[in-house]
C-alpha positions as CSV (number, residue, x, y, z in Angstrom):
1,M,-230.4,87.0,-177.0
2,I,-231.5,83.8,-176.5
3,R,-234.2,84.0,-178.8
4,V,-231.8,84.6,-181.7
5,S,-229.6,81.5,-180.2
6,N,-232.6,79.3,-180.0
7,Q,-233.4,80.3,-183.8
8,F,-230.0,79.5,-184.7
9,L,-230.0,76.0,-183.0
10,R,-233.4,75.1,-184.6
11,A,-232.3,75.9,-188.0
12,V,-229.1,73.5,-187.8
13,S,-231.0,71.0,-185.9
14,L,-231.8,67.6,-187.5
15,V,-235.5,66.7,-187.1
16,V,-235.5,63.2,-185.9
17,T,-238.8,61.5,-187.7
18,D,-238.4,58.1,-186.8
19,R,-237.2,56.7,-183.2
20,R,-235.0,54.2,-184.7
21,W,-232.7,57.2,-185.8
22,A,-232.1,58.1,-182.4
23,A,-229.5,55.2,-181.3
24,P,-227.3,55.5,-184.4
25,L,-227.3,59.5,-184.5
26,S,-226.6,59.2,-180.4
27,A,-223.5,57.2,-181.3
28,M,-222.4,59.6,-184.3
29,A,-222.6,62.6,-181.8
30,L,-220.6,60.8,-179.2
31,G,-218.0,59.8,-181.7
32,F,-217.8,63.3,-182.9
33,G,-217.4,65.1,-179.6
34,L,-214.7,62.5,-178.7
35,F,-212.9,63.0,-181.9
36,I,-213.2,67.1,-181.6
37,G,-211.9,66.4,-177.8
38,V,-209.0,64.6,-178.7
39,A,-207.8,67.0,-181.4
40,I,-207.9,70.3,-179.3
41,G,-206.7,68.8,-176.4
42,P,-202.9,69.2,-176.6
43,S,-203.5,73.0,-177.2
44,A,-205.9,73.3,-174.5
45,A,-203.5,73.4,-171.8
46,G,-203.8,76.5,-169.6
47,T,-207.1,76.7,-170.6
48,L,-210.7,76.2,-168.8
49,A,-210.6,72.8,-170.5
50,T,-207.5,71.2,-168.4
51,G,-207.5,70.3,-165.0
52,A,-205.8,72.6,-162.2
53,P,-202.0,72.7,-162.3
54,Q,-200.3,70.9,-159.3
55,I,-198.8,72.3,-156.6
56,V,-195.8,70.7,-154.8
57,V,-194.8,72.4,-151.6
58,V,-191.2,71.9,-150.7
59,P,-189.9,72.6,-147.1
60,S,-186.9,75.2,-147.0
61,S,-184.9,76.5,-144.1
62,G,-186.9,79.8,-144.2
63,D,-189.9,80.8,-143.0
64,D,-191.8,80.6,-146.7
65,A,-192.4,77.4,-148.8
66,S,-191.0,77.2,-152.6
67,E,-193.8,76.2,-155.2
68,V,-192.8,73.9,-158.2
69,N,-195.2,73.5,-161.1
70,G,-197.5,76.7,-160.0
71,G,-197.8,79.9,-158.4
72,E,-199.0,80.5,-154.9
73,G,-201.7,78.2,-153.7
74,G,-204.5,80.7,-154.2
75,G,-203.4,82.6,-157.2
76,G,-204.5,80.5,-160.1
77,E,-208.1,79.9,-161.1
78,T,-210.2,76.7,-160.6
79,P,-211.3,75.6,-164.1
80,A,-214.7,74.4,-165.1
81,S,-215.5,71.0,-165.7
82,G,-217.9,71.8,-168.4
83,G,-215.8,72.0,-171.9
84,L,-216.5,69.7,-174.9
85,G,-217.5,66.5,-172.8
86,V,-220.7,64.7,-174.4
87,D,-223.3,62.8,-172.1
88,G,-221.6,63.4,-169.0
89,G,-217.8,63.8,-170.4
90,S,-216.1,66.4,-168.5
91,G,-213.3,68.7,-168.9
92,E,-210.6,66.1,-167.5
93,E,-211.3,63.6,-170.3
94,A,-211.0,66.5,-173.1
95,G,-207.3,67.4,-171.6
96,A,-206.2,63.5,-170.6
97,S,-203.4,63.9,-173.0
98,E,-201.5,66.9,-171.4
99,T,-198.0,65.7,-169.9
100,L,-198.1,66.8,-166.4
101,L,-195.2,66.3,-163.4
102,P,-196.1,63.2,-161.4
103,P,-196.7,64.1,-157.8
104,A,-193.5,64.7,-155.8
105,A,-193.1,62.2,-152.8
106,P,-193.1,63.0,-149.8
107,L,-189.6,64.4,-147.8
108,T,-188.4,62.2,-145.3
109,P,-185.4,63.1,-143.0
110,E,-183.0,60.9,-144.9
111,A,-184.0,62.5,-148.1
112,S,-183.8,66.6,-146.7
113,E,-179.8,65.7,-146.0
114,P,-177.3,66.9,-148.9
115,A,-176.5,63.9,-150.7
116,P,-172.5,63.3,-150.0
117,L,-169.8,64.5,-152.2
118,P,-167.9,62.3,-154.4
119,A,-164.5,60.9,-152.6
120,Q,-161.8,62.9,-153.4
121,E,-158.2,61.4,-153.1
122,S,-156.2,63.4,-150.5
123,A,-152.7,65.1,-151.1
124,P,-149.9,62.7,-150.3
125,T,-148.3,63.3,-147.1
126,S,-144.9,62.3,-146.0
127,S,-144.8,58.8,-144.4
128,P,-143.8,59.3,-140.5
129,P,-140.5,58.0,-139.7
130,P,-140.7,54.2,-138.7
131,A,-141.4,53.5,-135.3
132,K,-138.3,52.1,-133.3
133,E,-138.4,48.3,-132.7
134,E,-137.8,47.2,-129.1
135,G,-134.3,46.7,-128.5
136,E,-132.9,49.2,-131.4
137,V,-130.2,51.3,-130.5
138,E,-129.6,55.1,-132.0
139,T,-126.0,55.4,-133.1
140,T,-123.9,58.4,-134.6
141,E,-121.8,58.8,-137.3
142,L,-118.1,59.6,-136.5
143,K,-115.8,60.2,-139.4
144,G,-112.6,61.2,-138.6
145,T,-108.8,60.1,-138.3
146,V,-107.4,57.8,-135.5
147,V,-104.6,59.9,-133.6
148,H,-103.9,57.8,-130.8
149,A,-104.6,54.2,-129.1
150,N,-105.4,53.4,-125.7
151,P,-105.1,49.7,-125.1
152,A,-105.5,49.8,-121.2
153,A,-108.9,51.3,-121.5
154,G,-109.6,49.3,-125.1
155,S,-110.4,52.2,-126.9
156,Y,-108.9,54.7,-129.8
157,A,-109.4,58.7,-129.9
158,L,-110.9,59.6,-133.2
159,A,-110.2,63.3,-134.4
160,I,-113.3,64.6,-136.1
161,K,-113.9,67.8,-138.4
162,G,-112.5,70.5,-136.4
163,G,-110.3,68.3,-134.5
164,E,-112.4,67.4,-131.6
165,L,-111.4,64.2,-130.1
166,V,-113.9,61.3,-129.8
167,P,-112.8,58.2,-127.7
168,I,-114.3,55.2,-128.9
169,H,-114.4,51.7,-127.3
170,A,-113.8,48.5,-129.8
171,P,-112.6,44.9,-129.4
172,K,-110.0,45.9,-132.0
173,L,-107.9,48.9,-132.3
174,P,-107.4,50.4,-135.7
175,P,-103.6,52.0,-136.1
176,A,-102.9,55.5,-135.8
177,G,-103.6,57.5,-139.6
178,A,-106.9,55.0,-140.5
179,K,-109.5,57.5,-141.9
180,L,-112.7,55.8,-140.5
181,T,-116.2,56.0,-140.7
182,V,-118.0,54.7,-137.5
183,E,-121.4,53.8,-136.5
184,G,-121.1,54.8,-132.7
185,L,-123.3,54.5,-129.7
186,Q,-122.8,56.7,-126.7
187,L,-122.1,55.0,-123.4
188,A,-123.1,56.2,-119.7
189,N,-119.7,57.8,-119.2
190,G,-120.1,60.0,-122.6
191,T,-117.5,58.0,-124.8
192,F,-118.3,55.8,-127.5
193,A,-118.6,52.4,-128.6
194,E,-118.6,50.9,-132.1
195,E,-121.7,49.0,-133.3
196,E,-120.5,48.2,-136.6
197,K,-117.2,47.3,-138.4
198,P,-115.8,50.7,-139.5
199,K,-115.4,51.7,-142.8
200,R,-112.0,52.6,-143.6
201,S,-111.1,55.2,-146.6
202,G,-107.3,55.6,-146.4
203,K,-104.2,56.5,-144.0
204,A,-103.1,60.1,-143.1
205,A,-100.0,61.1,-141.9
206,Q,-100.6,64.0,-139.9
207,A,-103.8,65.6,-138.3
208,S,-105.0,68.3,-136.3
209,I,-106.4,67.9,-132.7
210,R,-108.4,70.3,-130.5
211,G,-108.6,70.3,-126.8
212,V,-107.4,71.9,-123.2
213,I,-104.2,71.7,-122.0
214,T,-104.2,69.7,-118.8
215,F,-100.5,69.0,-118.3
216,V,-97.1,70.7,-119.2
217,R,-93.7,69.2,-118.9
218,S,-91.4,72.0,-118.8
219,D,-88.2,70.0,-119.9
220,P,-85.7,71.6,-122.3
221,L,-84.7,68.1,-123.2
222,A,-88.3,66.5,-123.6
223,P,-90.9,69.4,-123.9
224,A,-94.4,68.1,-124.0
225,Y,-97.9,68.9,-123.2
226,T,-101.3,66.9,-123.0
227,V,-104.3,67.9,-124.8
228,S,-107.4,66.4,-123.2
229,G,-111.0,66.3,-124.1
230,R,-114.0,63.8,-122.6
231,G,-112.4,60.2,-122.4
232,A,-109.1,61.0,-124.1
233,S,-105.9,63.0,-122.8
234,L,-103.3,62.9,-125.5
235,L,-99.3,63.5,-124.9
236,V,-97.8,66.0,-127.6
237,R,-94.1,66.3,-127.9
238,V,-92.5,69.5,-128.8
239,P,-89.1,69.4,-130.7
240,A,-86.3,70.2,-128.6
241,D,-84.5,73.6,-129.5
242,L,-81.0,72.9,-130.6
243,T,-79.6,75.8,-128.3
244,G,-80.9,73.8,-125.4
245,A,-83.6,76.7,-124.4
246,L,-87.1,75.6,-123.5
247,P,-89.3,76.2,-126.5
248,P,-92.4,77.9,-126.1
249,L,-95.3,75.9,-124.3
250,P,-99.0,76.5,-123.7
251,V,-100.0,77.0,-120.3
252,L,-102.6,74.9,-118.2
253,G,-106.1,75.2,-119.0
254,A,-105.4,76.8,-122.6
255,R,-107.5,75.7,-125.5
256,V,-105.7,74.7,-128.2
257,T,-105.6,73.7,-132.1
258,V,-102.7,71.5,-132.5
259,D,-101.1,70.2,-136.1
260,V,-99.4,66.8,-135.5
261,A,-97.4,64.3,-137.3
262,L,-98.2,60.6,-136.6
263,E,-95.2,59.1,-136.2
264,P,-94.5,55.6,-135.4
265,G,-94.9,54.1,-131.9
266,A,-98.3,56.1,-131.7
267,V,-96.2,59.4,-131.2
268,L,-97.8,62.8,-131.8
269,Q,-95.3,65.5,-132.7
270,Q,-96.1,69.0,-132.7
271,R,-95.7,70.6,-136.0
272,Q,-97.9,74.0,-135.4
273,I,-100.2,75.0,-132.8
274,E,-102.7,77.7,-132.6
275,I,-103.8,78.9,-129.0
276,E,-107.5,80.3,-128.6
277,E,-108.0,83.8,-127.1
278,G,-109.4,84.1,-123.7
279,E,-108.9,83.3,-120.1
280,P,-107.6,79.7,-119.6
281,S,-110.4,77.3,-118.6
282,T,-110.3,76.5,-114.9
283,Y,-112.7,73.4,-115.5
284,L,-110.5,70.2,-117.1
285,D,-111.4,67.1,-118.5
286,L,-109.1,64.2,-117.9
287,S,-108.3,60.8,-118.9
288,G,-105.8,58.3,-117.2
289,T,-104.8,55.4,-115.2
290,Y,-105.6,55.2,-111.3
291,A,-102.2,55.1,-109.4
292,G,-103.6,55.1,-106.0
293,L,-103.6,57.8,-103.1
294,S,-100.3,60.1,-102.1
295,P,-98.9,58.8,-98.6
296,E,-97.9,62.2,-98.0
297,T,-100.9,64.2,-98.9
298,G,-103.8,61.6,-99.3
299,Q,-104.2,63.4,-102.9
300,L,-105.5,61.2,-105.7
301,L,-103.0,60.1,-108.3
302,L,-104.1,60.0,-112.1
303,S,-101.6,59.5,-114.7
304,A,-101.2,62.7,-116.9
305,D,-101.4,61.1,-120.0
306,D,-104.1,58.0,-120.7
307,T,-101.5,55.5,-121.8
308,R,-98.9,57.0,-119.0
309,A,-96.6,57.8,-121.9
310,S,-95.4,60.9,-119.7
311,E,-94.7,58.7,-116.8
312,A,-96.3,61.5,-114.7
313,D,-99.2,61.6,-112.4
314,L,-101.8,64.5,-111.6
315,A,-102.3,64.5,-107.8
316,L,-105.9,65.8,-107.5
317,T,-107.3,66.9,-103.7
318,V,-110.3,64.5,-103.1
319,P,-113.9,65.8,-101.7
320,P,-115.6,64.1,-99.2
321,S,-118.3,63.4,-101.5
322,I,-116.0,61.1,-103.7
323,K,-115.5,57.5,-102.2
324,T,-112.0,56.4,-103.3
325,T,-112.5,53.0,-101.9
326,K,-114.7,52.2,-105.3
327,L,-111.1,52.6,-107.2
328,R,-109.2,49.9,-108.3
329,I,-105.5,50.7,-109.1
330,G,-104.2,50.3,-112.9
331,D,-108.0,50.8,-113.7
332,S,-108.9,53.6,-116.6
333,F,-111.2,56.5,-115.5
334,I,-112.0,59.8,-116.9
335,A,-112.1,62.6,-114.5
336,T,-113.3,65.9,-114.0
337,A,-111.3,68.6,-112.0
338,T,-111.1,72.6,-111.0
339,A,-107.8,74.4,-111.3
340,E,-107.8,76.1,-107.9
341,P,-106.3,79.6,-107.6
342,D,-103.1,78.3,-105.7
343,G,-102.3,76.4,-108.8
344,S,-103.7,73.0,-107.3
345,L,-106.4,70.6,-108.9
346,K,-109.4,69.6,-106.9
347,L,-111.4,66.1,-108.5
348,A,-114.8,67.4,-109.2
349,G,-115.7,63.9,-110.6
350,I,-114.6,60.2,-111.8
351,A,-116.3,57.5,-114.0
352,S,-115.0,53.7,-114.8
353,D,-113.5,54.0,-118.5
354,E,-112.3,50.2,-118.2
355,R,-113.3,49.1,-121.6
356,R,-117.0,49.6,-122.9
357,K,-118.2,47.4,-119.8
358,G,-116.8,49.7,-117.5
359,A,-117.4,52.9,-119.6
360,D,-121.3,51.9,-119.8
361,D,-121.8,51.3,-115.8
362,A,-123.7,54.4,-114.6
363,A,-122.8,53.0,-111.3
364,S,-119.3,53.9,-111.5
365,A,-119.6,57.3,-111.8
366,Q,-119.2,59.8,-108.7
367,G,-119.6,63.5,-108.3
368,D,-120.6,66.0,-111.0
369,L,-120.0,62.7,-113.5
370,K,-122.9,60.8,-111.6
371,R,-126.3,61.1,-113.9
């Protein structure tokens, strides 16, 4: 085989008879080799005429590494360096036109961290309520009809929805029947005070009031009773029977809802009464002016209604825990009392209701009205 190859090469070889041809022929051979190498270079990728493929190892969280641009480190063949080079040319020169991936940059701790996600707009949330400024007070909107005025205490009674009585202290008292919306600030004794000028929306000739019966006048010629709530005790007159008989009257402690006519002179005239079912209450809210102590019994005398329209007083037994020396005759007070089994009333608590200043004086409260 070697002999045949030598004979073939000897047949196609060019015989140089003159040394002067050696240099030109060598240059021609070199040029021809370069031409052939460039021509076949692009198609030599993946053959022995190209260099070894680059392998870039990327660390991963597992035990194995992933390879890029190649298989496993020992899986491919190492290409030979011969190829078509002339006068010492190597196979790397023959495959110089092949496009290879550049070497991967070494990974750094920063580069190994995941890229931050693009910023996303958060869903709109409801704004928190504004912080209350220092000195700002919280008020309550009260809406109803004025059913009573108490000049002594500097307050008026507003019958709100359902007939509940809300006493409100004000520098100027509105007339009975006025329909108002008031921003009220609750005071120390549980009553309210106007914080803004009330809004008026009309006038009514009648209203409904709801409370507990704290006084009954069983006079056939002038029957009446007092309906009380915290800070208000209103005298309601009952039309007299033309025959002179005593009309039906509620009992002490009964819970009632009364439709009243608002007559001139702040007079409340009963039109209809509804007495709630159940046992009469034995715990009463009272409001009136202090008339002193009874000389005979030592009981505390408090007017049966807050303006003394009835011209009657309630006699209340005073417990040792309440000091009457702090009370001034003629001042307005709110009080609580319990109805005893023998029909007497025992004072449970008392606090000033003398205009806004007194109503907001927490130090004036005694007994169960002390906070």
